[in-house]
Tab-separated table of C-alpha atoms and ligand atoms in Angstrom:
chain	number	residue	atom	x	y	z
A	1	MET	CA	108.129	96.941	110.874
A	2	ASP	CA	106.196	94.502	113.057
A	3	SER	CA	103.190	94.477	110.767
A	4	ALA	CA	105.519	93.159	108.043
A	5	LEU	CA	106.031	90.024	110.137
A	6	PRO	CA	103.607	87.124	109.787
A	7	ASN	CA	101.206	86.557	112.661
A	8	TYR	CA	100.973	83.136	114.325
A	9	GLN	CA	98.368	81.740	111.894
A	10	GLN	CA	100.287	82.886	108.839
A	11	ALA	CA	103.558	81.392	110.085
A	12	ALA	CA	101.815	78.157	111.123
A	13	LYS	CA	100.243	77.850	107.667
A	14	LEU	CA	103.603	78.303	106.007
A	15	ILE	CA	105.144	75.659	108.288
A	16	ALA	CA	102.282	73.214	107.618
A	17	ALA	CA	102.713	73.630	103.855
A	18	TYR	CA	106.474	73.163	104.157
A	19	ALA	CA	106.024	70.052	106.325
A	20	ALA	CA	103.508	68.577	103.873
A	21	GLU	CA	105.891	69.186	100.969
A	22	ARG	CA	108.874	67.628	102.764
A	23	SER	CA	106.834	64.624	103.865
A	24	ARG	CA	106.413	63.594	100.215
A	25	GLN	CA	109.997	62.283	100.314
A	26	PRO	CA	109.999	59.509	102.906
A	27	PRO	CA	113.169	58.935	104.947
A	28	ALA	CA	115.444	55.884	104.673
A	29	VAL	CA	114.133	52.640	106.184
A	30	GLU	CA	115.693	50.397	108.811
A	31	GLN	CA	114.438	47.220	110.438
A	32	LEU	CA	114.146	46.840	114.207
A	33	ALA	CA	113.037	44.143	116.625
A	34	LEU	CA	109.528	44.944	117.866
A	35	GLU	CA	110.718	45.667	121.413
A	36	HIS	CA	112.910	48.513	120.103
A	37	CYS	CA	110.165	50.192	118.071
A	38	SER	CA	108.538	52.350	120.772
A	39	GLY	CA	108.363	55.978	119.607
A	40	ARG	CA	109.511	55.111	116.079
A	41	VAL	CA	107.587	55.703	112.852
A	42	LEU	CA	106.251	52.754	110.862
A	43	ALA	CA	107.641	52.441	107.313
A	44	GLN	CA	105.386	49.570	106.230
A	45	LYS	CA	101.785	48.426	106.524
A	46	ILE	CA	100.517	46.229	109.316
A	47	VAL	CA	98.169	43.647	107.842
A	48	ALA	CA	95.982	41.224	109.817
A	49	ASP	CA	97.338	37.705	109.193
A	50	THR	CA	94.106	36.098	110.430
A	51	ASP	CA	90.624	37.237	111.388
A	52	GLN	CA	90.628	39.091	114.721
A	53	PRO	CA	89.461	37.469	116.858
A	54	PRO	CA	90.344	34.268	114.981
A	55	PHE	CA	87.299	32.488	116.500
A	56	ALA	CA	84.093	33.632	118.198
A	57	ARG	CA	85.425	34.532	121.645
A	58	SER	CA	83.688	34.703	125.006
A	59	THR	CA	84.252	37.956	126.890
A	60	ARG	CA	83.083	36.446	130.209
A	61	ASP	CA	83.438	33.449	132.445
A	62	GLY	CA	80.081	31.641	132.316
A	63	PHE	CA	78.005	29.375	130.100
A	64	ALA	CA	77.636	29.447	126.324
A	65	CYS	CA	74.041	28.774	125.363
A	66	ARG	CA	71.213	29.724	123.033
A	67	ALA	CA	69.835	33.091	124.186
A	68	ALA	CA	66.222	32.096	123.459
A	69	GLU	CA	66.483	28.865	125.482
A	70	ALA	CA	68.277	30.478	128.439
A	71	SER	CA	65.735	33.326	128.580
A	72	LEU	CA	62.953	30.814	129.391
A	73	HIS	CA	64.711	30.327	132.798
A	74	ARG	CA	64.517	26.535	132.515
A	75	PRO	CA	67.483	24.335	133.546
A	76	LEU	CA	70.022	23.667	130.766
A	77	ARG	CA	72.253	20.596	130.951
A	78	ILE	CA	76.017	21.324	131.057
A	79	ALA	CA	77.194	19.429	127.957
A	80	GLY	CA	80.902	20.347	127.927
A	81	ALA	CA	83.557	22.872	128.939
A	82	ASN	CA	85.974	25.086	127.058
A	83	ARG	CA	88.959	26.932	128.541
A	84	ALA	CA	91.030	29.680	126.914
A	85	GLY	CA	93.544	27.891	124.709
A	86	ASP	CA	91.340	24.860	124.045
A	87	ALA	CA	90.529	24.157	120.401
A	88	PRO	CA	87.000	25.223	119.461
A	89	SER	CA	84.587	22.464	120.512
A	90	GLY	CA	80.875	21.676	120.326
A	91	PRO	CA	78.407	21.563	118.779
A	92	LEU	CA	76.073	22.593	121.571
A	93	PRO	CA	73.185	20.093	121.812
A	94	PRO	CA	69.616	21.475	122.079
A	95	GLY	CA	68.553	22.450	125.614
A	96	ALA	CA	72.162	22.516	126.827
A	97	ALA	CA	74.840	24.935	128.044
A	98	TRP	CA	78.622	24.784	127.689
A	99	GLU	CA	80.921	25.967	130.469
A	100	ILE	CA	83.280	28.605	129.096
A	101	MET	CA	86.092	30.869	130.304
A	102	THR	CA	86.963	34.411	129.210
A	103	GLY	CA	88.915	34.274	125.955
A	104	ALA	CA	87.801	30.747	125.063
A	105	ALA	CA	86.222	29.762	121.735
A	106	VAL	CA	82.407	29.676	121.811
A	107	PRO	CA	81.109	26.213	120.746
A	108	ALA	CA	79.242	25.946	117.464
A	109	GLY	CA	75.486	26.410	117.955
A	110	ALA	CA	75.769	28.810	120.929
A	111	ASP	CA	74.804	32.461	120.317
A	112	ALA	CA	75.316	34.025	123.770
A	113	VAL	CA	77.208	33.597	127.032
A	114	ALA	CA	75.425	33.819	130.392
A	115	MET	CA	77.710	35.325	133.041
A	116	ILE	CA	78.558	32.982	135.913
A	117	GLU	CA	77.158	35.562	138.367
A	118	GLN	CA	73.756	35.441	136.642
A	119	VAL	CA	73.064	31.692	136.773
A	120	GLU	CA	72.376	29.156	139.472
A	121	ALA	CA	74.093	25.798	139.026
A	122	ALA	CA	72.980	22.439	140.475
A	123	GLU	CA	73.303	18.754	139.537
A	124	GLY	CA	75.004	19.282	136.199
A	125	HIS	CA	72.522	21.967	135.100
A	126	ILE	CA	72.430	25.756	135.079
A	127	ARG	CA	69.475	28.119	135.018
A	128	LEU	CA	69.552	31.801	134.066
A	129	LEU	CA	68.178	33.769	137.008
A	130	ALA	CA	65.008	35.776	136.353
A	131	PRO	CA	64.378	38.503	135.497
A	132	ARG	CA	67.629	38.467	133.520
A	133	ILE	CA	67.230	37.547	129.870
A	134	LEU	CA	69.926	37.110	127.213
A	135	LYS	CA	70.060	38.669	123.760
A	136	PRO	CA	71.744	36.834	120.881
A	137	GLY	CA	75.405	37.933	120.627
A	138	GLU	CA	75.647	38.906	124.289
A	139	ASN	CA	79.166	38.470	125.745
A	140	ILE	CA	80.548	37.142	122.443
A	141	VAL	CA	82.914	38.851	120.005
A	142	GLU	CA	82.264	37.202	116.632
A	143	GLN	CA	85.137	35.892	114.530
A	144	GLY	CA	86.541	38.768	112.421
A	145	ALA	CA	84.505	41.446	114.257
A	146	GLN	CA	87.683	43.471	114.965
A	147	ALA	CA	89.469	42.819	111.669
A	148	ARG	CA	89.355	40.447	108.698
A	149	ALA	CA	92.415	38.510	107.482
A	150	GLY	CA	94.221	40.759	104.970
A	151	ASP	CA	92.818	44.056	106.336
A	152	GLU	CA	95.343	46.912	106.542
A	153	LEU	CA	95.336	47.872	110.226
A	154	LEU	CA	98.107	50.516	110.219
A	155	SER	CA	99.727	52.461	107.392
A	156	ALA	CA	103.285	53.756	106.968
A	157	GLY	CA	103.718	57.015	108.871
A	158	SER	CA	101.965	55.822	112.025
A	159	THR	CA	103.814	56.527	115.238
A	160	LEU	CA	104.401	53.345	117.209
A	161	THR	CA	103.449	53.454	120.858
A	162	PHE	CA	102.074	50.768	123.145
A	163	ALA	CA	98.863	50.043	121.246
A	164	GLN	CA	100.393	49.875	117.765
A	165	ILE	CA	103.155	47.619	119.096
A	166	ALA	CA	100.597	45.287	120.683
A	167	LEU	CA	98.620	45.194	117.421
A	168	ALA	CA	101.767	44.373	115.412
A	169	ALA	CA	102.590	41.614	117.907
A	170	SER	CA	99.104	40.144	117.578
A	171	CYS	CA	99.587	39.958	113.813
A	172	GLY	CA	102.914	38.144	114.119
A	173	TYR	CA	105.372	40.966	113.344
A	174	ALA	CA	108.520	40.259	115.402
A	175	ARG	CA	110.454	42.888	113.405
A	176	LEU	CA	109.248	46.054	111.745
A	177	ASP	CA	110.463	48.394	109.017
A	178	VAL	CA	110.687	51.861	110.575
A	179	PHE	CA	111.965	55.177	109.204
A	180	ALA	CA	115.496	56.223	110.130
A	181	ARG	CA	115.301	59.122	112.577
A	182	PRO	CA	116.297	62.506	111.110
A	183	ARG	CA	119.606	63.808	112.431
A	184	VAL	CA	118.923	67.064	114.260
A	185	ALA	CA	121.989	69.294	114.680
A	186	ILE	CA	121.704	71.490	117.769
A	187	LEU	CA	123.907	74.546	117.748
A	188	THR	CA	123.790	76.803	120.783
A	189	THR	CA	125.418	80.213	120.431
A	190	GLY	CA	126.571	82.754	122.989
A	191	ASP	CA	129.793	83.985	124.618
A	192	GLU	CA	128.093	83.792	128.031
A	193	LEU	CA	127.495	80.027	127.881
A	194	VAL	CA	129.520	77.422	129.760
A	195	ALA	CA	129.111	73.640	129.813
A	196	VAL	CA	126.664	72.087	132.294
A	197	GLU	CA	129.456	70.650	134.460
A	198	ALA	CA	131.397	73.974	134.603
A	199	GLU	CA	131.189	76.568	137.389
A	200	PRO	CA	129.991	79.761	135.666
A	201	ALA	CA	132.206	82.838	136.250
A	202	PRO	CA	130.365	86.089	137.064
A	203	GLY	CA	128.228	86.994	134.044
A	204	GLN	CA	128.279	83.490	132.616
A	205	ILE	CA	125.413	80.956	132.586
A	206	ARG	CA	125.209	77.235	131.922
A	207	ASN	CA	124.042	76.090	128.512
A	208	SER	CA	120.608	74.703	129.285
A	209	ASN	CA	119.195	74.991	125.758
A	210	GLY	CA	121.530	72.291	124.407
A	211	PRO	CA	120.119	69.537	126.642
A	212	MET	CA	116.592	70.971	126.401
A	213	LEU	CA	116.585	70.944	122.602
A	214	ALA	CA	118.080	67.446	122.569
A	215	ALA	CA	115.153	66.288	124.722
A	216	LEU	CA	112.584	68.142	122.588
A	217	ALA	CA	114.075	66.824	119.329
A	218	ALA	CA	114.138	63.242	120.606
A	219	ALA	CA	110.510	63.489	121.751
A	220	ALA	CA	109.508	64.797	118.309
A	221	GLY	CA	111.106	61.826	116.543
A	222	GLY	CA	114.627	63.125	115.853
A	223	ASP	CA	118.112	61.843	116.579
A	224	PRO	CA	119.744	64.762	118.455
A	225	TRP	CA	123.312	65.717	117.547
A	226	VAL	CA	124.562	68.385	119.952
A	227	LEU	CA	127.411	70.458	118.442
A	228	PRO	CA	129.912	72.451	120.522
A	229	THR	CA	128.597	75.906	121.455
A	230	ALA	CA	129.609	78.631	118.988
A	231	ALA	CA	131.016	81.932	120.224
A	232	ASP	CA	129.400	85.198	119.142
A	233	ASN	CA	131.717	85.922	116.231
A	234	ALA	CA	131.486	85.408	112.490
A	235	GLU	CA	134.359	82.917	112.183
A	236	ALA	CA	133.033	80.610	114.931
A	237	LEU	CA	129.513	80.660	113.499
A	238	ASP	CA	130.695	79.998	109.932
A	239	ALA	CA	132.765	77.017	111.120
A	240	SER	CA	129.864	75.603	113.151
A	241	LEU	CA	127.454	75.931	110.228
A	242	ARG	CA	129.857	74.002	107.990
A	243	GLN	CA	129.940	71.290	110.652
A	244	ALA	CA	126.141	71.056	110.680
A	245	ALA	CA	125.929	70.412	106.940
A	246	ASP	CA	125.351	66.691	107.413
A	247	ALA	CA	122.185	67.154	109.466
A	248	ASP	CA	118.583	66.721	108.302
A	249	LEU	CA	117.450	69.677	110.422
A	250	LEU	CA	119.430	72.447	112.115
A	251	LEU	CA	118.274	74.067	115.359
A	252	LEU	CA	120.236	77.136	116.407
A	253	SER	CA	119.648	78.825	119.737
A	254	GLY	CA	120.416	82.462	120.498
A	255	GLY	CA	121.810	85.295	118.413
A	256	VAL	CA	118.664	86.090	116.413
A	257	SER	CA	117.476	89.220	118.249
A	258	ALA	CA	118.379	92.731	117.222
A	259	GLY	CA	121.429	93.071	119.508
A	260	LYS	CA	124.973	93.962	118.489
A	261	PHE	CA	126.138	90.340	118.954
A	262	ASP	CA	123.180	88.682	117.307
A	263	LEU	CA	125.140	87.347	114.384
A	264	VAL	CA	123.252	84.196	113.434
A	265	GLU	CA	121.203	85.625	110.547
A	266	PRO	CA	124.232	87.158	108.799
A	267	ALA	CA	126.119	83.863	109.208
A	268	LEU	CA	123.197	81.933	107.679
A	269	SER	CA	123.085	84.472	104.830
A	270	ARG	CA	126.794	83.936	104.149
A	271	ALA	CA	126.079	80.182	103.932
A	272	GLY	CA	123.494	80.920	101.212
A	273	ALA	CA	120.340	80.684	103.332
A	274	GLN	CA	116.912	81.430	101.972
A	275	PHE	CA	114.710	82.820	104.771
A	276	HIS	CA	111.006	81.919	104.861
A	277	PHE	CA	110.421	84.271	107.766
A	278	THR	CA	112.616	86.305	110.088
A	279	GLY	CA	110.215	86.875	112.971
A	280	VAL	CA	106.661	85.976	113.983
A	281	ARG	CA	104.169	88.132	115.906
A	282	ILE	CA	104.158	85.899	118.984
A	283	GLN	CA	105.334	86.399	122.548
A	284	PRO	CA	107.614	84.889	123.694
A	285	GLY	CA	109.621	83.953	120.610
A	286	LYS	CA	109.178	86.883	118.227
A	287	PRO	CA	112.725	86.827	116.755
A	288	LEU	CA	112.350	83.240	115.441
A	289	VAL	CA	113.814	82.702	111.965
A	290	PHE	CA	113.056	79.817	109.606
A	291	GLY	CA	114.603	78.949	106.281
A	292	GLU	CA	116.714	76.548	104.275
A	293	VAL	CA	120.322	76.386	103.152
A	294	ALA	CA	121.125	74.801	99.805
A	295	ARG	CA	123.679	71.995	99.929
A	296	ASN	CA	126.656	71.838	97.644
A	297	ALA	CA	125.716	75.159	96.083
A	298	LYS	CA	128.566	77.630	95.652
A	299	ALA	CA	127.882	79.404	98.923
A	300	GLY	CA	126.004	76.499	100.500
A	301	LEU	CA	126.963	73.795	102.938
A	302	ARG	CA	128.762	70.743	101.619
A	303	ALA	CA	127.228	67.417	102.563
A	304	GLU	CA	127.917	64.109	100.877
A	305	GLY	CA	124.913	62.411	99.353
A	306	ARG	CA	122.315	64.928	100.520
A	307	LYS	CA	120.491	66.935	97.920
A	308	ARG	CA	117.501	68.559	99.638
A	309	PRO	CA	118.269	71.899	101.279
A	310	LEU	CA	118.924	71.861	105.019
A	311	PRO	CA	115.950	73.396	106.898
A	312	PHE	CA	116.925	75.482	109.907
A	313	PHE	CA	115.272	77.273	112.796
A	314	GLY	CA	117.075	80.155	114.480
A	315	LEU	CA	115.378	79.936	117.876
A	316	PRO	CA	115.614	82.847	120.330
A	317	GLY	CA	117.969	82.001	123.216
A	318	ASN	CA	115.680	82.678	126.155
A	319	PRO	CA	114.682	79.182	127.257
A	320	VAL	CA	110.893	79.701	127.344
A	321	SER	CA	111.074	81.270	123.869
A	322	THR	CA	113.276	78.414	122.673
A	323	ALA	CA	110.809	75.786	123.905
A	324	VAL	CA	107.670	77.542	122.613
A	325	THR	CA	109.075	78.210	119.157
A	326	PHE	CA	110.345	74.646	118.831
A	327	LEU	CA	106.974	73.161	119.865
A	328	LEU	CA	104.998	75.448	117.557
A	329	PHE	CA	107.189	75.390	114.471
A	330	GLY	CA	110.213	73.086	114.792
A	331	ALA	CA	108.346	69.969	115.938
A	332	PRO	CA	105.925	69.832	112.955
A	333	VAL	CA	108.794	70.099	110.475
A	334	LEU	CA	110.753	67.439	112.357
A	335	ALA	CA	107.689	65.153	112.415
A	336	ALA	CA	107.401	65.496	108.625
A	337	LEU	CA	111.110	64.754	108.130
A	338	ALA	CA	110.658	61.710	110.405
A	339	GLY	CA	107.954	60.347	108.074
A	340	ARG	CA	105.042	60.813	110.500
A	341	HIS	CA	101.703	61.408	108.843
A	342	GLU	CA	100.522	63.673	111.678
A	343	PHE	CA	102.582	66.789	112.284
A	344	GLY	CA	101.109	68.687	115.261
A	345	PRO	CA	101.383	70.908	117.247
A	346	ARG	CA	98.743	69.652	119.669
A	347	PHE	CA	96.159	72.032	121.094
A	348	ALA	CA	93.311	71.481	123.545
A	349	LEU	CA	90.542	73.435	125.249
A	350	ALA	CA	90.524	74.045	128.995
A	351	ARG	CA	88.671	76.185	131.539
A	352	LEU	CA	90.604	79.084	132.942
A	353	GLY	CA	90.461	78.467	136.653
A	354	GLN	CA	91.843	81.658	138.116
A	355	LYS	CA	91.692	85.403	137.899
A	356	THR	CA	94.245	86.558	135.363
A	357	ARG	CA	95.423	90.078	134.989
A	358	LYS	CA	95.224	91.459	131.485
A	359	GLN	CA	97.634	89.298	129.516
A	360	SER	CA	97.115	90.389	125.949
A	361	LEU	CA	99.673	92.382	124.012
A	362	PRO	CA	98.440	94.263	120.937
A	363	GLY	CA	99.295	92.465	117.728
A	364	LEU	CA	100.920	89.436	119.393
A	365	THR	CA	99.645	85.909	120.089
A	366	ARG	CA	100.976	84.884	123.482
A	367	PHE	CA	101.939	81.419	124.722
A	368	LEU	CA	102.261	81.648	128.494
A	369	PRO	CA	103.640	78.848	130.727
A	370	ALA	CA	100.660	77.254	132.447
A	371	ARG	CA	99.648	74.193	134.351
A	372	CYS	CA	96.624	72.186	133.363
A	373	SER	CA	94.863	69.751	135.659
A	374	PHE	CA	93.479	66.986	133.465
A	375	ASN	CA	91.346	65.509	136.243
A	376	PRO	CA	89.827	68.584	137.879
A	377	SER	CA	87.508	68.161	140.840
A	378	THR	CA	85.312	71.170	140.222
A	379	CYS	CA	84.280	71.022	136.577
A	380	ALA	CA	84.062	68.677	133.645
A	381	GLU	CA	86.812	70.207	131.511
A	382	PRO	CA	90.541	70.280	132.173
A	383	GLU	CA	91.335	73.354	134.249
A	384	VAL	CA	94.301	75.592	133.471
A	385	ALA	CA	96.121	78.239	135.487
A	386	LEU	CA	99.088	80.410	134.630
A	387	VAL	CA	102.409	79.648	136.277
A	388	GLN	CA	103.962	82.721	137.888
A	389	TRP	CA	106.965	83.673	135.774
A	390	GLN	CA	109.647	86.282	135.577
A	391	GLY	CA	109.776	86.444	131.801
A	392	SER	CA	111.092	84.162	129.124
A	393	GLY	CA	114.354	83.348	130.891
A	394	ASP	CA	112.493	81.724	133.799
A	395	LEU	CA	113.425	78.038	133.706
A	396	ALA	CA	111.957	77.344	137.153
A	397	ALA	CA	108.542	78.469	135.853
A	398	LEU	CA	108.971	76.486	132.637
A	399	ALA	CA	109.670	73.346	134.655
A	400	GLN	CA	106.367	73.810	136.560
A	401	ALA	CA	104.378	74.180	133.337
A	402	ASN	CA	102.786	71.303	131.424
A	403	CYS	CA	101.233	73.463	128.681
A	404	PHE	CA	101.088	77.013	127.373
A	405	LEU	CA	97.982	79.170	127.676
A	406	ILE	CA	97.220	80.848	124.353
A	407	VAL	CA	96.225	84.501	124.552
A	408	PRO	CA	94.844	85.458	121.129
A	409	GLU	CA	96.086	88.606	119.414
A	410	GLU	CA	92.958	90.627	119.985
A	411	ALA	CA	91.625	89.154	123.253
A	412	PRO	CA	90.696	92.052	125.546
A	413	HIS	CA	91.104	89.816	128.610
A	414	LEU	CA	90.569	86.236	129.700
A	415	ASP	CA	87.873	85.857	132.337
A	416	PRO	CA	87.941	83.124	134.987
A	417	GLY	CA	85.771	80.257	133.759
A	418	ALA	CA	86.384	81.091	130.096
A	419	LEU	CA	87.099	78.269	127.699
A	420	VAL	CA	90.653	78.872	126.453
A	421	ARG	CA	93.073	77.116	124.106
A	422	ILE	CA	96.269	75.558	125.351
A	423	LEU	CA	99.358	74.276	123.548
A	424	LEU	CA	100.287	70.851	124.916
A	425	CYS	CA	103.948	70.019	125.436
B	501	AMP	P1	119.946	85.677	122.683
B	501	AMP	O1	118.780	85.084	121.958
B	501	AMP	O2	121.240	85.185	122.213
B	501	AMP	O3	119.867	87.181	122.661
B	501	AMP	O4	119.797	85.255	124.188
B	501	AMP	C1	118.682	85.649	124.961
B	501	AMP	C2	118.850	85.200	126.382
B	501	AMP	O5	118.859	83.788	126.411
B	501	AMP	C3	120.127	85.645	127.053
B	501	AMP	O6	119.821	85.978	128.373
B	501	AMP	C4	120.989	84.442	126.969
B	501	AMP	O7	121.944	84.400	127.981
B	501	AMP	C5	119.995	83.312	127.103
B	501	AMP	N1	120.510	82.126	126.432
B	501	AMP	C6	120.989	82.082	125.166
B	501	AMP	N2	121.416	80.853	124.867
B	501	AMP	C7	121.176	80.081	125.955
B	501	AMP	C8	121.406	78.707	126.253
B	501	AMP	N3	121.953	77.896	125.355
B	501	AMP	N4	121.041	78.255	127.469
B	501	AMP	C9	120.478	79.080	128.368
B	501	AMP	N5	120.241	80.376	128.145
B	501	AMP	C10	120.601	80.900	126.958
B	502	MG	MG1	123.220	85.518	122.463
């Protein structure tokens, strides 16, 4: 039966194609003040309103001059001064230098800036100290070298973090059109679950997947909408699914394994779901299901004004499985629904820094909680080590991890020092 399931690559390919297809329909647009745009997705272009820099700019404190004249090491008369913020001045007379500060406009006629540390100054003159010579263009960023007025600097679909926000500010955008965040319904299932603030009775556990998925969905660009936990019975699940109809994406946790009370798949079927896969050959997370439910169809969920089917992920309930399957498959779909033009997931290479016992499982790609040091002392590459864990329910281990070590399907073993792939979280 297992061989009927897609392997990781096959499932990832299907998800990438689905994400690409859904991204062709951009989300609604809203306008926000620039200071509220961090983490949002740009719904417009950012265009340079002027050349950047708008004038030839000095990158040093020192003296603007002609490189050829300064390199003769003869004294140059100081003919003027220009501070950052001063209007461009000049022209620079022959055989002269112009005092200049970092960020100030270079006077017309100058083609280089001698750093203050590299000249000696006396009686209104400076002299470039030998053996230093200057090349034309040194310590100057020419007008328009970074961008020309009218250049498109960012396109719709770019995620806005510090650098994109600074760029938009430099071009005069005090407000930006951004895509509305997709509403992500989070439906945890399980008779054993109690609310975070409750004292669990024997046999019960707190619902940690609700808050975890809300955090994961928000980080991936969604607007989390946590629904009340559904009990493990058909009526409760049917009612909860009807409630979720207004979402852009539905994340269910639990109830997708082969147990007697794993009732999520039948409930989705009753709602008219089409399943794209009902398991993936990965560990943890094998029972993952992915599909769509038509809206307003006879059996489907009723939602005003929404026509596209509701995509859903039935994530296994064990927290490590829940996190891994969301990062691998849920996050790319959410990124596409959010209008991002890059979908993820993000992988990297790292050196395995420890002895690992045989970790491979035949026919399964594994994603094991691991910790990567990105500034290792002993080698050039990031160095990764497995976190000790007691299986996919181990939240303490998950909280120590900052990535997942990927053990390929057919890897006999991973040797210390081997270059391995990691999934970043
Ligand atoms: P299930 O996928 O429903 O078979 O659940 C697998 C395991 O995950 C069980 O041990 C559940 O108690 C646990 N689990 C399910 N849902 C949650 C949740 N929301 N928070 C924490 N643990 C959960
Ligand atoms: Mg369950």
